[in-house]
Amino acid sequence: MLSLIKLPRVFTMNQVPKVFHEDGIITGYRHPRSSATDCILSLFQMTNETFPGRYFLWKLVTVVLMQKAWQDSFTWPMVIFLFTCCIYPLASSCAHTFSTMSVRARHICFFFDYGSISFYSLGSAIVYSAYIFPDKWANSSFHQSYITIAVFNTVICTILACYSRFPEYQSPKFSKFLRVVSFAYPYLFDNIPLFYRVFLCKGEGCTDNATNILHYYHITLAFLTAFLFATHLPERLAPGSFDFIGHSHQLFHVCAILGTHFQMQAMEQDMTIRRSWLVENSIPITFANSVGPALLCVVLNLVIIFLYSLPLLLGPVCKDKKYSRGPKKDKLCPHS
């Protein structure tokens, strides 16, 4: 049956607009005016955007249904974290799948991708605040302001990441720098209590338990993920050799998913091992420091994405026969 379906053609970098180019990738590009059908069909062929799919949804369902999460406020941060773990791979999958419908669609798709990553960052902060703060920092002034700062960082992350797409054509290095900073900054802030706990803290109150090895795995994979995102290795060393399999963005997604898996395991273990101590000594988990900030983040991110998308939706368009599949096809000016 599948043999009767004609899969879309793939192109070389010289056949698509520059805004679609990736460092070190020569071929495997999809048509810059792909239809929605073409985008979906491309899931069944090898392109340079083939990468692993979703995870964590089953875990979220397990926690909600089997542990009766909404009846126990102590599990709310875990539910929020697992929800963000489902959203960011899904948003990334959709962005990569439909980003070749047009230049305009590409930008808007990745706006949602960046918003989902910043939402995941806040989900991490919420679950860290609940379960991983070292004993000696629990209920400290930093702990009490931690979620508020994380919400602010999430907004800044989304604003910078979305803005980074606009100078991408004229200043690709500056655009890449902005994007790296927008993701690295909230990650580093969120992990201050974890870095202190596993690397710096000595003596009593350091929460040195069996979970720390899982935290080491997660931190290692997180930095490897950042390295792959920033360097475009290995394809920069051998352009054309990793167009379909083994390029940095595929490895980036694999490391990100594995890192999130170990992060989830560490959160579950800390939540279980430390529950009695945290209930007595840490900040009580309420709507205001768990579900509330998550909902606020969703609203603010959607507003930011809308504001960045508006000029693209209302902006001027120009005809481009080179990439058009029909006389009425057009593209955004001047990003060809």
mmCIF file of C-alpha atoms in Angstrom:
data_model
loop_
_atom_site.group_PDB
_atom_site.id
_atom_site.type_symbol
_atom_site.label_atom_id
_atom_site.label_comp_id
_atom_site.label_asym_id
_atom_site.label_seq_id
_atom_site.Cartn_x
_atom_site.Cartn_y
_atom_site.Cartn_z
ATOM 1 C CA MET A 1 0.000 0.000 0.000
ATOM 2 C CA LEU A 2 2.771 2.424 0.981
ATOM 3 C CA SER A 3 4.542 1.637 -2.285
ATOM 4 C CA LEU A 4 1.621 3.262 -4.137
ATOM 5 C CA ILE A 5 2.163 6.574 -2.288
ATOM 6 C CA LYS A 6 4.516 8.982 -4.021
ATOM 7 C CA LEU A 7 6.806 10.533 -1.422
ATOM 8 C CA PRO A 8 7.924 14.162 -1.840
ATOM 9 C CA ARG A 9 11.231 14.852 -3.536
ATOM 10 C CA VAL A 10 14.188 16.059 -1.444
ATOM 11 C CA PHE A 11 16.585 18.796 -2.522
ATOM 12 C CA THR A 12 20.151 20.035 -2.121
ATOM 13 C CA MET A 13 21.031 23.234 -0.276
ATOM 14 C CA ASN A 14 21.481 25.083 -3.580
ATOM 15 C CA GLN A 15 17.867 24.378 -4.467
ATOM 16 C CA VAL A 16 16.239 25.910 -1.377
ATOM 17 C CA PRO A 17 16.296 29.442 0.113
ATOM 18 C CA LYS A 18 19.182 30.301 2.400
ATOM 19 C CA VAL A 19 16.916 30.650 5.434
ATOM 20 C CA PHE A 20 16.380 26.862 5.289
ATOM 21 C CA HIS A 21 20.112 26.019 5.196
ATOM 22 C CA GLU A 22 21.821 24.154 8.045
ATOM 23 C CA ASP A 23 25.594 24.193 8.631
ATOM 24 C CA GLY A 24 27.316 21.185 7.083
ATOM 25 C CA ILE A 25 24.111 19.737 5.585
ATOM 26 C CA ILE A 26 24.274 19.432 1.778
ATOM 27 C CA THR A 27 21.185 17.463 0.822
ATOM 28 C CA GLY A 28 17.950 16.053 2.241
ATOM 29 C CA TYR A 29 16.065 19.370 2.265
ATOM 30 C CA ARG A 30 12.323 19.381 1.661
ATOM 31 C CA HIS A 31 10.548 21.718 -0.739
ATOM 32 C CA PRO A 32 10.290 25.232 0.775
ATOM 33 C CA ARG A 33 6.657 25.360 -0.349
ATOM 34 C CA SER A 34 5.589 21.930 0.874
ATOM 35 C CA SER A 35 1.905 21.297 1.339
ATOM 36 C CA ALA A 36 0.601 19.962 4.635
ATOM 37 C CA THR A 37 0.221 16.565 2.951
ATOM 38 C CA ASP A 38 3.835 16.650 1.769
ATOM 39 C CA CYS A 39 4.967 17.492 5.303
ATOM 40 C CA ILE A 40 3.094 14.525 6.732
ATOM 41 C CA LEU A 41 4.345 12.180 3.997
ATOM 42 C CA SER A 42 7.918 13.300 4.710
ATOM 43 C CA LEU A 43 7.618 11.549 8.077
ATOM 44 C CA PHE A 44 7.895 8.276 6.144
ATOM 45 C CA GLN A 45 11.077 9.129 4.251
ATOM 46 C CA MET A 46 14.648 10.016 5.108
ATOM 47 C CA THR A 47 15.231 13.767 5.223
ATOM 48 C CA ASN A 48 17.741 15.841 7.175
ATOM 49 C CA GLU A 49 15.037 16.456 9.821
ATOM 50 C CA THR A 50 14.375 12.816 10.695
ATOM 51 C CA PHE A 51 14.713 12.397 14.468
ATOM 52 C CA PRO A 52 13.296 10.379 17.397
ATOM 53 C CA GLY A 53 9.726 11.111 18.405
ATOM 54 C CA ARG A 54 7.732 11.376 21.594
ATOM 55 C CA TYR A 55 8.148 9.997 25.083
ATOM 56 C CA PHE A 56 6.864 10.495 28.642
ATOM 57 C CA LEU A 57 3.121 10.576 27.821
ATOM 58 C CA TRP A 58 2.567 7.139 29.326
ATOM 59 C CA LYS A 59 4.356 8.268 32.493
ATOM 60 C CA LEU A 60 2.136 11.331 32.827
ATOM 61 C CA VAL A 61 -0.989 9.194 32.458
ATOM 62 C CA THR A 62 0.365 6.732 35.037
ATOM 63 C CA VAL A 63 1.007 9.454 37.601
ATOM 64 C CA VAL A 64 -2.357 11.161 37.072
ATOM 65 C CA LEU A 65 -4.515 8.028 37.011
ATOM 66 C CA MET A 66 -2.723 5.589 39.301
ATOM 67 C CA GLN A 67 -1.370 7.968 41.939
ATOM 68 C CA LYS A 68 -4.467 10.209 41.978
ATOM 69 C CA ALA A 69 -2.154 13.181 41.520
ATOM 70 C CA TRP A 70 -4.721 15.984 41.724
ATOM 71 C CA GLN A 71 -5.852 14.767 45.144
ATOM 72 C CA ASP A 72 -2.307 15.080 46.518
ATOM 73 C CA SER A 73 -0.739 18.512 46.138
ATOM 74 C CA PHE A 74 2.725 17.050 46.808
ATOM 75 C CA THR A 75 2.642 15.422 43.337
ATOM 76 C CA TRP A 76 1.490 18.530 41.461
ATOM 77 C CA PRO A 77 5.020 19.657 40.529
ATOM 78 C CA MET A 78 5.751 16.187 39.097
ATOM 79 C CA VAL A 79 2.563 16.279 36.998
ATOM 80 C CA ILE A 80 3.485 19.731 35.650
ATOM 81 C CA PHE A 81 7.025 18.584 34.871
ATOM 82 C CA LEU A 82 5.810 15.469 33.038
ATOM 83 C CA PHE A 83 3.331 17.590 31.081
ATOM 84 C CA THR A 84 6.141 19.894 29.905
ATOM 85 C CA CYS A 85 8.174 16.786 29.024
ATOM 86 C CA CYS A 86 5.345 15.735 26.706
ATOM 87 C CA ILE A 87 4.861 19.184 25.199
ATOM 88 C CA TYR A 88 8.404 20.077 24.158
ATOM 89 C CA PRO A 89 9.112 16.950 22.037
ATOM 90 C CA LEU A 90 5.635 17.221 20.474
ATOM 91 C CA ALA A 91 6.103 20.908 19.624
ATOM 92 C CA SER A 92 9.541 20.172 18.195
ATOM 93 C CA SER A 93 8.146 17.329 16.085
ATOM 94 C CA CYS A 94 5.398 19.564 14.703
ATOM 95 C CA ALA A 95 7.850 22.397 14.037
ATOM 96 C CA HIS A 96 10.178 20.159 12.066
ATOM 97 C CA THR A 97 7.311 18.479 10.234
ATOM 98 C CA PHE A 98 5.512 21.615 9.035
ATOM 99 C CA SER A 99 8.333 24.179 8.893
ATOM 100 C CA THR A 100 8.815 23.744 5.134
ATOM 101 C CA MET A 101 5.351 24.961 4.170
ATOM 102 C CA SER A 102 6.791 28.485 3.768
ATOM 103 C CA VAL A 103 9.311 30.862 5.288
ATOM 104 C CA ARG A 104 6.477 32.375 7.310
ATOM 105 C CA ALA A 105 5.359 28.952 8.558
ATOM 106 C CA ARG A 106 8.955 28.058 9.411
ATOM 107 C CA HIS A 107 9.335 31.049 11.725
ATOM 108 C CA ILE A 108 5.965 30.553 13.430
ATOM 109 C CA CYS A 109 6.504 26.802 13.878
ATOM 110 C CA PHE A 110 9.790 27.428 15.634
ATOM 111 C CA PHE A 111 8.265 30.191 17.773
ATOM 112 C CA PHE A 112 6.064 27.465 19.266
ATOM 113 C CA ASP A 113 9.073 25.157 19.535
ATOM 114 C CA TYR A 114 10.995 27.777 21.538
ATOM 115 C CA GLY A 115 7.959 28.522 23.707
ATOM 116 C CA SER A 116 7.652 24.845 24.581
ATOM 117 C CA ILE A 117 11.336 24.655 25.539
ATOM 118 C CA SER A 118 10.983 27.650 27.861
ATOM 119 C CA PHE A 119 7.851 26.023 29.332
ATOM 120 C CA TYR A 120 9.881 22.862 29.979
ATOM 121 C CA SER A 121 12.482 25.049 31.704
ATOM 122 C CA LEU A 122 9.823 26.375 34.066
ATOM 123 C CA GLY A 123 8.506 22.851 34.640
ATOM 124 C CA SER A 124 12.020 21.862 35.691
ATOM 125 C CA ALA A 125 12.225 24.820 38.069
ATOM 126 C CA ILE A 126 8.871 23.953 39.664
ATOM 127 C CA VAL A 127 9.848 20.320 40.247
ATOM 128 C CA TYR A 128 13.327 21.326 41.482
ATOM 129 C CA SER A 129 11.806 23.732 43.986
ATOM 130 C CA ALA A 130 9.574 20.963 45.292
ATOM 131 C CA TYR A 131 11.986 18.039 45.489
ATOM 132 C CA ILE A 132 15.689 18.685 44.895
ATOM 133 C CA PHE A 133 16.708 21.742 46.940
ATOM 134 C CA PRO A 134 19.420 20.625 49.402
ATOM 135 C CA ASP A 135 18.289 20.445 53.001
ATOM 136 C CA LYS A 136 20.292 23.496 54.094
ATOM 137 C CA TRP A 137 18.697 25.671 51.374
ATOM 138 C CA ALA A 138 15.114 24.566 51.991
ATOM 139 C CA ASN A 139 12.820 27.486 52.857
ATOM 140 C CA SER A 140 15.672 29.983 52.412
ATOM 141 C CA SER A 141 15.078 33.416 50.887
ATOM 142 C CA PHE A 142 16.502 32.131 47.578
ATOM 143 C CA HIS A 143 14.115 29.176 47.685
ATOM 144 C CA GLN A 144 11.161 31.474 48.336
ATOM 145 C CA SER A 145 11.957 33.692 45.332
ATOM 146 C CA TYR A 146 13.142 30.865 43.061
ATOM 147 C CA ILE A 147 9.863 30.230 41.182
ATOM 148 C CA THR A 148 9.200 33.943 40.643
ATOM 149 C CA ILE A 149 12.631 34.408 39.076
ATOM 150 C CA ALA A 150 12.154 31.246 36.994
ATOM 151 C CA VAL A 151 8.897 32.640 35.545
ATOM 152 C CA PHE A 152 10.717 35.861 34.602
ATOM 153 C CA ASN A 153 13.527 33.827 33.012
ATOM 154 C CA THR A 154 10.991 31.834 31.027
ATOM 155 C CA VAL A 155 9.522 34.998 29.531
ATOM 156 C CA ILE A 156 12.998 36.348 28.664
ATOM 157 C CA CYS A 157 13.924 32.984 27.127
ATOM 158 C CA THR A 158 10.901 32.996 24.812
ATOM 159 C CA ILE A 159 11.385 36.658 23.833
ATOM 160 C CA LEU A 160 15.086 36.214 22.980
ATOM 161 C CA ALA A 161 14.655 32.884 21.202
ATOM 162 C CA CYS A 162 11.812 34.166 19.016
ATOM 163 C CA TYR A 163 13.648 37.413 18.272
ATOM 164 C CA SER A 164 16.731 35.417 17.215
ATOM 165 C CA ARG A 165 14.925 34.283 14.070
ATOM 166 C CA PHE A 166 14.689 37.813 12.651
ATOM 167 C CA PRO A 167 18.438 38.564 12.260
ATOM 168 C CA GLU A 168 19.065 34.937 11.169
ATOM 169 C CA TYR A 169 19.406 35.761 7.475
ATOM 170 C CA GLN A 170 21.674 38.811 7.805
ATOM 171 C CA SER A 171 23.638 37.773 10.930
ATOM 172 C CA PRO A 172 23.448 33.984 11.412
ATOM 173 C CA LYS A 173 26.201 33.900 14.059
ATOM 174 C CA PHE A 174 24.537 36.597 16.154
ATOM 175 C CA SER A 175 21.211 34.800 15.762
ATOM 176 C CA LYS A 176 22.762 31.534 16.928
ATOM 177 C CA PHE A 177 24.412 33.290 19.882
ATOM 178 C CA LEU A 178 21.076 34.770 21.001
ATOM 179 C CA ARG A 179 19.395 31.388 20.759
ATOM 180 C CA VAL A 180 22.103 29.614 22.743
ATOM 181 C CA VAL A 181 21.987 32.297 25.461
ATOM 182 C CA SER A 182 18.189 32.211 25.608
ATOM 183 C CA PHE A 183 18.220 28.472 26.377
ATOM 184 C CA ALA A 184 21.414 28.284 28.448
ATOM 185 C CA TYR A 185 20.573 31.101 30.865
ATOM 186 C CA PRO A 186 17.330 29.635 32.317
ATOM 187 C CA TYR A 187 18.886 26.155 32.430
ATOM 188 C CA LEU A 188 21.860 27.389 34.432
ATOM 189 C CA PHE A 189 19.637 29.344 36.812
ATOM 190 C CA ASP A 190 17.208 26.457 37.309
ATOM 191 C CA ASN A 191 20.089 24.159 38.179
ATOM 192 C CA ILE A 192 21.787 26.381 40.774
ATOM 193 C CA PRO A 193 20.382 24.334 43.694
ATOM 194 C CA LEU A 194 21.223 21.059 41.937
ATOM 195 C CA PHE A 195 24.780 22.129 41.031
ATOM 196 C CA TYR A 196 25.338 23.242 44.612
ATOM 197 C CA ARG A 197 23.915 20.000 45.974
ATOM 198 C CA VAL A 198 25.951 17.574 43.827
ATOM 199 C CA PHE A 199 29.184 19.531 43.235
ATOM 200 C CA LEU A 200 29.792 22.067 46.015
ATOM 201 C CA CYS A 201 27.898 21.218 49.182
ATOM 202 C CA LYS A 202 29.876 19.587 51.993
ATOM 203 C CA GLY A 203 28.821 18.273 55.397
ATOM 204 C CA GLU A 204 25.348 18.088 56.874
ATOM 205 C CA GLY A 205 22.303 19.302 54.993
ATOM 206 C CA CYS A 206 23.660 18.446 51.532
ATOM 207 C CA THR A 207 21.114 15.730 50.670
ATOM 208 C CA ASP A 208 23.762 13.278 49.539
ATOM 209 C CA ASN A 209 21.583 10.292 48.638
ATOM 210 C CA ALA A 210 21.340 7.552 45.991
ATOM 211 C CA THR A 211 19.575 9.925 43.578
ATOM 212 C CA ASN A 212 22.710 11.973 42.929
ATOM 213 C CA ILE A 213 24.076 9.507 40.367
ATOM 214 C CA LEU A 214 20.959 10.084 38.247
ATOM 215 C CA HIS A 215 21.519 13.822 38.532
ATOM 216 C CA TYR A 216 25.084 13.322 37.242
ATOM 217 C CA TYR A 217 23.751 11.445 34.204
ATOM 218 C CA HIS A 218 21.211 14.174 33.489
ATOM 219 C CA ILE A 219 23.735 17.025 33.847
ATOM 220 C CA THR A 220 26.253 15.269 31.575
ATOM 221 C CA LEU A 221 23.657 14.724 28.851
ATOM 222 C CA ALA A 222 22.371 18.284 29.205
ATOM 223 C CA PHE A 223 25.818 19.746 28.554
ATOM 224 C CA LEU A 224 26.353 17.330 25.666
ATOM 225 C CA THR A 225 23.020 18.492 24.223
ATOM 226 C CA ALA A 226 24.118 22.132 24.477
ATOM 227 C CA PHE A 227 27.479 21.308 22.889
ATOM 228 C CA LEU A 228 25.817 19.641 19.890
ATOM 229 C CA PHE A 229 23.356 22.514 19.458
ATOM 230 C CA ALA A 230 26.081 25.164 19.543
ATOM 231 C CA THR A 231 28.796 23.471 17.451
ATOM 232 C CA HIS A 232 26.941 21.648 14.628
ATOM 233 C CA LEU A 233 29.334 18.735 14.988
ATOM 234 C CA PRO A 234 30.005 16.290 13.347
ATOM 235 C CA GLU A 235 28.543 17.590 10.050
ATOM 236 C CA ARG A 236 30.758 20.703 10.045
ATOM 237 C CA LEU A 237 33.824 18.439 9.928
ATOM 238 C CA ALA A 238 32.552 16.456 6.935
ATOM 239 C CA PRO A 239 29.819 18.354 5.063
ATOM 240 C CA GLY A 240 27.485 16.014 3.223
ATOM 241 C CA SER A 241 28.454 12.892 5.196
ATOM 242 C CA PHE A 242 25.757 13.232 7.867
ATOM 243 C CA ASP A 243 22.893 14.698 5.848
ATOM 244 C CA PHE A 244 20.412 11.947 6.750
ATOM 245 C CA ILE A 245 21.780 10.085 9.775
ATOM 246 C CA GLY A 246 24.095 11.199 12.567
ATOM 247 C CA HIS A 247 24.020 14.987 12.244
ATOM 248 C CA SER A 248 24.081 17.178 15.331
ATOM 249 C CA HIS A 249 20.376 17.988 15.457
ATOM 250 C CA GLN A 250 19.444 14.315 15.539
ATOM 251 C CA LEU A 251 22.037 13.658 18.236
ATOM 252 C CA PHE A 252 20.796 16.787 20.029
ATOM 253 C CA HIS A 253 17.273 15.354 20.263
ATOM 254 C CA VAL A 254 18.518 11.918 21.334
ATOM 255 C CA CYS A 255 20.643 13.411 24.130
ATOM 256 C CA ALA A 256 17.829 15.764 25.180
ATOM 257 C CA ILE A 257 15.335 12.896 25.491
ATOM 258 C CA LEU A 258 17.808 10.681 27.357
ATOM 259 C CA GLY A 259 18.739 13.571 29.658
ATOM 260 C CA THR A 260 15.084 14.272 30.392
ATOM 261 C CA HIS A 261 14.552 10.568 31.100
ATOM 262 C CA PHE A 262 17.286 10.557 33.779
ATOM 263 C CA GLN A 263 15.984 13.876 35.107
ATOM 264 C CA MET A 264 12.521 12.353 35.470
ATOM 265 C CA GLN A 265 13.896 9.295 37.258
ATOM 266 C CA ALA A 266 15.866 11.511 39.647
ATOM 267 C CA MET A 267 12.766 13.620 40.401
ATOM 268 C CA GLU A 268 10.677 10.537 41.116
ATOM 269 C CA GLN A 269 13.328 9.107 43.411
ATOM 270 C CA ASP A 270 13.869 12.363 45.327
ATOM 271 C CA MET A 271 10.114 12.840 45.608
ATOM 272 C CA THR A 272 9.754 9.395 47.184
ATOM 273 C CA ILE A 273 12.877 9.313 49.362
ATOM 274 C CA ARG A 274 12.589 12.855 50.734
ATOM 275 C CA ARG A 275 8.807 13.182 50.996
ATOM 276 C CA SER A 276 8.442 13.049 54.790
ATOM 277 C CA TRP A 277 11.330 15.479 55.365
ATOM 278 C CA LEU A 278 10.156 17.924 52.681
ATOM 279 C CA VAL A 279 6.573 17.976 53.953
ATOM 280 C CA GLU A 280 7.806 19.022 57.397
ATOM 281 C CA ASN A 281 10.671 21.370 56.515
ATOM 282 C CA SER A 282 10.330 22.741 52.974
ATOM 283 C CA ILE A 283 7.978 25.280 51.409
ATOM 284 C CA PRO A 284 4.434 23.850 51.237
ATOM 285 C CA ILE A 285 3.338 23.031 47.689
ATOM 286 C CA THR A 286 0.350 25.157 46.704
ATOM 287 C CA PHE A 287 -1.421 26.333 43.567
ATOM 288 C CA ALA A 288 0.569 29.586 43.786
ATOM 289 C CA ASN A 289 3.983 27.906 43.470
ATOM 290 C CA SER A 290 3.095 25.057 41.090
ATOM 291 C CA VAL A 291 0.031 25.090 38.836
ATOM 292 C CA GLY A 292 -0.377 28.885 38.903
ATOM 293 C CA PRO A 293 3.087 29.764 37.514
ATOM 294 C CA ALA A 294 2.724 27.044 34.863
ATOM 295 C CA LEU A 295 -0.601 28.469 33.645
ATOM 296 C CA LEU A 296 0.835 32.000 33.698
ATOM 297 C CA CYS A 297 3.789 30.820 31.622
ATOM 298 C CA VAL A 298 1.472 29.281 29.014
ATOM 299 C CA VAL A 299 -0.518 32.509 28.686
ATOM 300 C CA LEU A 300 2.561 34.755 28.491
ATOM 301 C CA ASN A 301 4.287 32.495 25.965
ATOM 302 C CA LEU A 302 1.213 32.447 23.734
ATOM 303 C CA VAL A 303 1.022 36.250 23.899
ATOM 304 C CA ILE A 304 4.722 36.550 22.982
ATOM 305 C CA ILE A 305 4.345 34.106 20.081
ATOM 306 C CA PHE A 306 1.280 35.985 18.842
ATOM 307 C CA LEU A 307 3.100 39.328 18.954
ATOM 308 C CA TYR A 308 6.088 37.944 17.048
ATOM 309 C CA SER A 309 3.847 36.163 14.525
ATOM 310 C CA LEU A 310 1.654 39.186 13.822
ATOM 311 C CA PRO A 311 4.169 41.095 11.642
ATOM 312 C CA LEU A 312 4.830 37.900 9.676
ATOM 313 C CA LEU A 313 1.125 37.322 9.092
ATOM 314 C CA LEU A 314 0.432 40.956 8.188
ATOM 315 C CA GLY A 315 3.761 41.758 6.521
ATOM 316 C CA PRO A 316 4.381 42.241 2.787
ATOM 317 C CA VAL A 317 4.739 39.250 0.509
ATOM 318 C CA CYS A 318 6.387 38.962 -2.884
ATOM 319 C CA LYS A 319 6.112 36.508 -5.756
ATOM 320 C CA ASP A 320 8.841 33.910 -6.227
ATOM 321 C CA LYS A 321 8.431 31.593 -9.222
ATOM 322 C CA LYS A 322 11.643 29.710 -8.398
ATOM 323 C CA TYR A 323 10.189 28.052 -5.294
ATOM 324 C CA SER A 324 6.507 28.304 -6.155
ATOM 325 C CA ARG A 325 4.365 25.276 -6.975
ATOM 326 C CA GLY A 326 1.717 27.394 -8.630
ATOM 327 C CA PRO A 327 1.096 30.923 -9.924
ATOM 328 C CA LYS A 328 -0.416 32.074 -6.627
ATOM 329 C CA LYS A 329 2.383 30.929 -4.361
ATOM 330 C CA ASP A 330 4.376 33.645 -2.639
ATOM 331 C CA LYS A 331 6.932 34.122 0.085
ATOM 332 C CA LEU A 332 7.867 36.663 2.709
ATOM 333 C CA CYS A 333 10.113 39.533 1.676
ATOM 334 C CA PRO A 334 13.058 39.799 1.899
ATOM 335 C CA HIS A 335 13.968 36.387 3.408
ATOM 336 C CA SER A 336 14.449 34.302 0.270
#
